[in-house]
XYZ file of N, CA and C in Angstrom:
561
model
N -53.948 177.086 60.904
C -55.469 176.282 60.558
C -55.879 176.094 59.323
N -56.645 175.482 59.084
C -57.449 174.640 58.095
C -59.004 174.797 57.674
N -59.370 175.590 56.937
C -60.831 175.837 56.861
C -61.720 174.698 56.339
N -61.081 173.649 55.944
C -62.052 172.650 55.608
C -61.639 171.798 57.042
N -63.077 171.255 57.314
C -63.535 170.321 58.489
C -62.797 168.576 57.963
N -62.306 168.029 58.123
C -62.199 166.658 57.983
C -63.733 165.582 57.876
N -63.357 164.893 56.713
C -64.614 164.142 56.255
C -64.390 162.235 56.427
N -64.960 162.000 57.244
C -65.250 160.942 57.520
C -65.438 160.110 56.466
N -64.320 158.783 56.344
C -64.463 158.122 55.323
C -65.261 156.630 55.756
N -66.557 156.224 55.379
C -66.775 155.234 56.098
C -66.868 153.837 54.698
N -66.760 153.060 55.298
C -66.967 151.387 54.538
C -67.552 150.357 54.958
N -68.308 149.280 54.316
C -69.016 148.540 54.756
C -68.024 147.314 54.609
N -68.350 146.678 55.913
C -67.305 145.184 55.948
C -68.448 144.374 56.291
N -68.382 142.996 55.782
C -69.393 141.969 55.818
C -68.082 140.991 56.105
N -68.698 139.984 57.059
C -67.791 139.316 57.770
C -69.072 137.643 57.557
N -69.456 137.803 56.929
C -70.199 136.247 56.569
C -70.580 136.756 55.357
N -70.369 135.292 54.768
C -70.416 134.318 53.474
C -72.120 134.449 52.874
N -72.292 134.463 52.087
C -74.018 134.427 51.529
C -73.789 133.181 51.636
N -75.463 132.186 51.482
C -75.824 131.324 51.150
C -76.866 131.202 50.612
N -77.386 130.260 49.450
C -78.494 130.118 48.844
C -79.382 128.639 49.268
N -80.126 128.736 49.750
C -80.927 127.483 50.134
C -81.410 126.213 48.827
N -81.240 125.442 48.795
C -81.867 124.477 48.359
C -83.550 123.897 48.252
N -85.024 125.131 47.699
C -85.894 124.800 48.447
C -87.318 125.171 47.541
N -88.287 123.929 47.122
C -88.890 124.632 45.765
C -90.666 125.446 47.162
N -90.945 126.066 45.953
C -92.445 126.678 46.463
C -91.838 128.403 47.159
N -93.035 128.773 47.481
C -93.274 130.579 47.886
C -93.279 130.168 49.523
N -92.915 131.448 49.930
C -92.587 131.405 51.256
C -93.261 132.490 52.129
N -94.430 132.031 53.156
C -94.658 133.615 53.897
C -93.739 133.859 55.050
N -93.975 134.973 55.294
C -92.426 135.383 55.944
C -92.758 135.023 57.365
N -93.363 134.674 58.376
C -94.055 133.847 59.340
C -93.726 132.293 59.232
N -93.244 131.747 57.858
C -93.053 130.519 58.182
C -91.411 130.299 57.548
N -90.830 130.984 58.549
C -88.873 130.785 58.411
C -88.917 131.306 60.208
N -88.110 130.539 60.658
C -87.961 130.324 61.635
C -86.354 130.422 61.879
N -85.624 131.124 62.869
C -83.947 130.129 63.372
C -84.180 130.138 64.712
N -83.387 128.513 65.499
C -83.483 128.045 66.432
C -82.959 126.875 66.565
N -82.653 126.602 67.568
C -82.126 125.202 67.812
C -82.964 123.956 68.163
N -83.562 123.490 67.770
C -83.792 122.293 67.444
C -83.767 121.051 67.848
N -82.252 121.090 67.712
C -81.771 119.477 67.949
C -80.977 119.393 69.765
N -80.882 120.393 69.949
C -80.298 120.528 70.973
C -78.564 120.331 71.533
N -78.352 120.884 69.998
C -76.825 120.783 69.754
C -76.050 122.577 69.656
N -76.985 123.102 70.662
C -76.603 124.522 70.559
C -75.906 125.533 69.484
N -76.845 124.805 68.433
C -76.504 125.476 67.009
C -77.656 126.022 66.322
N -77.836 127.082 66.041
C -79.060 127.478 65.321
C -79.544 127.187 64.101
N -80.617 126.238 63.765
C -80.962 125.727 62.603
C -82.329 126.270 61.907
N -82.040 126.304 60.547
C -82.866 127.583 59.860
C -84.259 126.798 59.171
N -85.392 127.031 59.619
C -86.488 126.606 58.737
C -87.460 126.785 58.253
N -87.698 126.500 57.485
C -88.572 126.903 55.979
C -89.862 126.542 55.732
N -91.464 126.721 55.725
C -91.812 126.003 55.392
C -92.750 127.125 54.094
N -92.910 125.892 53.565
C -93.432 126.553 51.917
C -94.878 126.784 51.459
N -95.491 127.244 50.379
C -96.828 127.263 50.415
C -97.344 125.359 49.742
N -96.922 124.744 49.400
C -96.630 123.451 48.704
C -96.776 122.836 49.996
N -96.479 122.665 51.101
C -96.698 122.088 52.337
C -96.110 121.385 52.448
N -94.477 121.717 52.357
C -93.067 120.979 52.730
C -92.408 121.608 53.974
N -91.726 121.032 54.777
C -91.232 121.941 55.943
C -89.307 121.075 55.797
N -88.816 122.452 55.674
C -87.233 122.551 55.308
C -86.654 122.974 56.367
N -85.712 122.345 57.172
C -85.321 122.068 58.291
C -83.513 122.539 57.683
N -82.854 123.555 57.647
C -80.970 123.996 57.265
C -80.075 123.687 58.328
N -79.348 123.084 58.338
C -78.261 122.669 59.466
C -77.141 123.506 58.748
N -76.374 124.628 59.997
C -75.001 124.982 59.857
C -75.160 125.794 58.491
N -74.599 125.300 57.758
C -73.658 126.477 56.382
C -74.501 125.751 55.161
N -74.958 124.622 55.029
C -75.064 123.479 54.545
C -76.483 124.283 53.618
N -76.433 124.209 52.287
C -77.519 124.682 51.113
C -78.548 123.423 50.841
N -78.522 122.508 51.309
C -78.916 121.111 51.300
C -79.952 121.028 52.594
N -81.284 120.157 52.787
C -81.782 120.588 53.917
C -81.388 119.293 54.539
N -81.247 119.296 55.896
C -81.232 118.281 56.500
C -82.201 117.942 57.730
N -83.333 118.650 57.128
C -84.757 117.262 57.644
C -85.755 117.789 56.827
N -86.915 117.192 56.363
C -87.898 117.498 55.181
C -88.738 116.769 56.106
N -90.016 117.552 55.743
C -91.118 116.946 56.495
C -92.029 115.813 55.113
N -92.138 114.723 55.687
C -92.837 113.579 55.086
C -93.865 113.758 54.432
N -94.536 114.713 54.942
C -96.276 115.066 54.287
C -96.472 116.406 53.614
N -97.212 116.504 52.771
C -97.582 117.940 52.583
C -98.788 118.027 53.513
N -98.088 119.446 54.476
C -99.369 119.613 54.873
C -99.833 120.718 54.964
N -99.489 121.213 53.946
C -100.943 122.684 53.684
C -100.100 123.625 53.303
N -100.315 124.773 53.366
C -100.048 126.065 52.844
C -99.736 126.174 54.470
N -98.234 126.596 54.841
C -97.287 126.657 56.040
C -97.411 128.374 56.192
N -97.871 128.819 57.366
C -98.185 130.229 57.798
C -97.391 130.552 58.516
N -96.690 129.353 59.239
C -96.404 130.089 61.141
C -95.211 128.684 61.397
N -94.412 129.036 61.896
C -93.572 127.793 62.340
C -92.883 128.885 63.898
N -92.634 127.808 64.676
C -91.947 128.711 65.531
C -91.454 126.799 66.988
N -89.933 127.704 67.490
C -89.621 126.756 68.122
C -89.867 126.509 69.774
N -89.667 125.637 70.806
C -90.489 126.042 72.146
C -90.339 124.070 73.094
N -89.715 124.625 73.913
C -89.244 123.566 74.862
C -90.557 123.179 75.564
N -91.720 122.985 74.739
C -93.107 121.894 75.688
C -93.195 121.521 77.000
N -92.705 120.709 77.135
C -92.260 119.753 77.836
C -90.960 120.138 78.397
N -90.837 120.998 79.674
C -89.714 121.198 80.557
C -89.053 119.624 80.990
N -90.118 119.309 81.512
C -89.504 117.653 81.750
C -88.781 116.591 80.812
N -89.015 117.120 80.083
C -88.565 116.141 78.909
C -86.942 117.046 78.481
N -87.073 118.084 78.144
C -86.039 119.410 77.558
C -85.829 118.728 76.486
N -86.736 119.340 75.713
C -86.595 118.883 74.077
C -87.111 120.220 73.415
N -86.248 120.498 72.925
C -87.000 121.356 71.507
C -87.953 121.051 70.919
N -89.474 121.549 70.359
C -90.171 121.000 69.476
C -90.583 121.981 68.500
N -90.318 121.785 67.562
C -90.842 122.797 66.448
C -92.599 122.726 65.832
N -93.167 123.784 65.966
C -94.255 123.851 66.112
C -94.810 124.412 64.840
N -95.433 124.215 63.730
C -96.320 124.576 62.452
C -97.520 124.972 62.651
N -97.892 126.009 62.057
C -99.618 126.224 62.124
C -99.571 126.149 60.536
N -100.849 125.682 59.376
C -101.286 125.830 58.405
C -102.189 126.601 58.350
N -102.547 127.941 57.127
C -103.603 128.041 56.771
C -104.894 127.712 56.854
N -104.908 125.859 56.488
C -106.120 125.307 56.442
C -106.569 125.311 58.216
N -105.796 125.384 59.056
C -106.291 125.299 60.337
C -105.743 123.667 60.966
N -104.428 123.382 61.143
C -103.791 121.989 61.378
C -102.592 122.584 62.247
N -102.659 121.846 63.386
C -101.063 122.290 63.771
C -100.182 121.162 64.176
N -98.981 121.163 63.801
C -97.945 119.857 63.730
C -97.222 120.266 64.555
N -96.202 119.421 65.319
C -95.220 119.289 66.383
C -94.585 118.323 66.231
N -93.006 118.630 65.892
C -92.194 118.017 65.517
C -91.196 117.995 66.457
N -90.644 116.541 66.126
C -88.954 116.459 67.309
C -88.481 115.693 65.958
N -87.078 117.126 66.058
C -86.196 116.360 65.175
C -84.798 116.496 65.427
N -85.380 115.456 66.590
C -83.705 114.686 67.279
C -83.170 113.369 66.297
N -84.637 112.540 66.145
C -84.167 110.874 65.251
C -83.129 111.471 64.121
N -82.859 110.549 63.820
C -81.593 109.721 62.398
C -82.171 109.917 61.276
N -83.535 110.458 61.026
C -83.965 109.963 60.304
C -84.250 111.659 58.702
N -84.209 111.591 57.694
C -83.877 112.728 57.051
C -85.321 113.443 56.960
N -86.606 112.053 56.442
C -87.825 112.426 56.421
C -88.331 112.192 57.961
N -88.755 113.244 58.348
C -89.797 113.298 59.388
C -91.045 113.503 59.450
N -91.960 112.998 60.213
C -93.394 113.046 60.386
C -93.807 113.881 61.469
N -94.810 114.357 61.707
C -95.388 115.023 62.865
C -95.323 114.042 64.320
N -95.470 114.531 65.388
C -95.209 113.874 66.323
C -97.321 113.595 66.795
N -97.568 115.058 66.465
C -98.749 115.470 66.684
C -99.907 116.338 65.266
N -100.548 116.145 65.180
C -101.188 116.589 64.259
C -102.947 116.948 65.086
N -103.357 118.351 65.083
C -104.508 118.750 65.670
C -104.891 119.808 65.234
N -106.454 119.308 64.459
C -107.305 120.871 63.864
C -107.552 121.813 65.463
N -107.218 122.568 64.275
C -107.904 124.186 65.067
C -108.054 124.896 64.028
N -108.398 126.686 64.065
C -108.862 127.466 63.420
C -107.962 127.590 62.018
N -109.100 127.832 61.044
C -108.117 128.530 59.905
C -107.777 129.630 59.749
N -106.489 129.814 58.860
C -106.302 131.792 58.719
C -105.404 132.021 59.990
N -104.624 131.660 60.642
C -103.444 131.868 61.501
C -102.786 132.945 60.275
N -101.623 133.750 61.111
C -100.876 134.647 60.646
C -99.775 134.961 61.553
N -99.697 134.512 62.106
C -98.521 134.653 63.478
C -98.785 134.179 64.442
N -97.716 133.538 65.305
C -97.523 132.498 66.545
C -96.508 132.819 67.551
N -96.496 132.890 68.430
C -95.149 132.910 69.221
C -95.217 132.080 70.400
N -94.666 131.169 71.167
C -94.637 130.839 72.248
C -93.730 131.688 74.011
N -94.959 131.810 74.629
C -93.980 132.767 75.416
C -95.469 131.863 77.135
N -94.887 131.779 77.854
C -94.954 132.182 79.306
C -95.507 132.974 79.519
N -97.214 133.154 79.645
C -97.791 134.201 80.341
C -98.674 133.522 81.360
N -98.506 133.047 82.343
C -98.951 132.916 83.561
C -97.847 132.172 84.579
N -96.655 132.490 84.501
C -95.206 132.147 84.812
C -95.775 130.923 85.621
N -95.992 129.860 84.876
C -95.620 128.514 85.376
C -94.345 127.971 85.273
N -93.777 128.435 84.130
C -92.333 127.792 83.551
C -92.999 126.591 82.009
N -94.112 126.959 81.562
C -94.371 126.399 80.379
C -95.033 127.130 79.488
N -94.394 126.871 78.453
C -94.786 128.577 77.157
C -96.042 128.085 76.757
N -96.660 129.068 76.381
C -98.622 128.937 75.777
C -97.949 129.617 74.474
N -98.912 129.057 73.527
C -99.203 129.483 72.501
C -99.872 130.106 72.243
N -99.471 131.381 71.670
C -100.104 132.291 71.328
C -100.564 132.545 69.739
N -101.674 132.926 69.097
C -102.058 132.873 67.499
C -102.600 133.745 67.683
N -102.500 134.681 66.405
C -102.952 135.773 65.702
C -103.684 135.734 63.939
N -104.835 135.688 64.537
C -105.670 135.204 62.949
C -106.259 136.619 62.327
N -106.251 136.126 60.718
C -106.802 137.076 60.236
C -108.516 137.780 60.349
N -108.628 137.117 61.224
C -110.292 137.292 61.475
C -109.609 138.374 62.722
N -108.940 139.011 63.084
C -108.718 139.975 63.875
C -108.802 139.625 65.509
N -108.248 138.327 65.442
C -108.227 137.553 66.881
C -107.398 137.085 67.488
N -107.234 137.199 68.399
C -105.876 136.656 69.253
C -105.997 135.520 70.265
N -105.340 134.070 70.097
C -106.198 133.251 71.191
C -104.963 132.360 71.908
N -104.904 132.166 72.910
C -104.170 131.508 73.556
C -104.748 130.315 73.908
N -103.562 129.351 73.492
C -103.467 127.939 74.135
C -102.788 127.671 75.386
N -103.029 126.711 75.840
C -102.150 126.104 76.781
C -101.606 124.443 76.568
N -100.828 124.238 76.507
C -100.015 122.386 76.570
C -100.839 121.652 77.246
N -101.647 121.062 77.165
C -102.179 119.723 78.175
C -101.267 118.648 77.775
N -100.405 118.024 78.613
C -99.871 117.574 77.789
C -100.239 115.781 78.361
N -99.792 114.593 77.400
C -100.007 113.057 77.485
C -99.838 112.793 78.778
N -99.398 111.287 78.204
C -98.425 110.534 79.190
C -97.489 111.370 79.419
N -96.962 111.078 80.964
C -95.856 111.525 81.409
C -94.467 111.603 80.578
N -94.233 109.752 80.043
C -93.610 109.581 79.830
C -93.115 109.567 77.917
N -93.935 110.533 76.963
C -93.945 110.519 76.295
C -94.567 111.669 75.395
N -94.600 111.873 74.268
C -94.719 113.701 73.870
C -95.732 113.223 73.623
N -96.886 113.825 73.984
C -98.348 113.587 73.786
C -99.116 114.719 73.884
N -100.068 114.772 73.624
C -100.535 116.312 74.299
C -101.381 116.982 73.499
N -101.967 118.032 73.664
C -103.059 118.702 72.446
C -102.612 120.259 73.394
N -102.834 121.147 72.618
C -103.559 122.315 73.027
C -104.598 122.531 72.924
N -105.157 123.524 74.019
C -106.111 123.654 74.928
C -106.392 125.171 74.439
N -107.650 125.271 73.906
C -107.837 126.516 73.975
C -108.033 127.756 75.405
N -108.223 128.723 75.594
C -107.823 129.237 76.616
C -108.252 130.700 77.026
N -108.014 131.552 75.746
C -108.592 132.921 75.688
C -108.694 133.183 74.212
N -109.424 134.569 74.508
C -109.542 134.469 73.101
C -110.019 136.188 72.941
N -109.742 137.140 72.269
C -109.597 138.548 72.436
C -110.135 138.896 70.844
N -111.145 139.557 71.328
C -111.194 140.081 69.374
C -110.532 141.241 69.392
N -109.798 141.839 68.436
C -109.624 143.398 68.315
C -109.948 144.528 67.264
N -109.714 145.625 67.281
C -110.344 146.975 66.419
C -109.722 146.022 65.130
N -108.287 145.958 64.856
C -107.147 146.183 63.652
C -106.719 144.937 63.388
N -106.502 144.612 62.375
C -105.653 143.583 61.797
C -104.558 143.290 62.997
N -103.985 141.930 62.760
C -103.283 141.684 63.585
C -102.029 141.043 62.181
N -100.482 142.126 62.783
C -99.510 141.396 61.734
C -98.647 140.591 62.335
N -98.374 140.477 63.773
C -97.408 140.200 64.170
C -97.922 140.099 65.814
N -97.142 139.131 66.545
C -97.034 139.069 67.722
C -95.651 139.406 68.744
N -95.478 140.028 69.654
C -94.123 140.355 69.864
C -93.798 139.667 71.324
N -92.987 139.144 72.394
C -92.474 139.500 73.381
C -92.554 140.487 74.480
N -92.456 141.555 73.760
C -91.831 142.965 74.285
C -90.171 142.977 74.849
N -89.647 141.950 74.700
C -87.973 141.762 74.671
C -87.417 142.310 73.754
N -87.947 142.904 72.652
C -87.243 143.550 71.696
C -87.057 145.128 72.013
């Protein structure tokens, strides 16, 4: 019988190859999102920078697949959601520090994309999340702001055959402390 116990040996194993993406500017940590924006069942990486450009990368290519046409402002939040369940499209929503909400449909063939919707909102958003809070099978937009407020917006669709509409404020909560992140409780 040995007096020495066997010491387990651990090794690190990485099954992925690193990739460096080509884009300019600085990035706020809520301005990076991974999700299927074009309905191909594969996730794309979207990054918004402090210069106001939205970049979308597909699969493992290091060059942008899509890029915003105009300078949007300091991009602070990006999220992906199917806003119109009847149309079955994932749309990307971007909020800037200046207080604008931009919505993009990335299903077209063009490299440079323009927003479908530009809506003025409140400045200083820090975090956002799409979640169905009222069980109507349509996601609502929840936004946390730097002034300790959280606001809930409901999507009000426009024409049934077109992707038009606007976010309508529904509820405002004022909190005692700063809002750093909003989660849906599934994590």
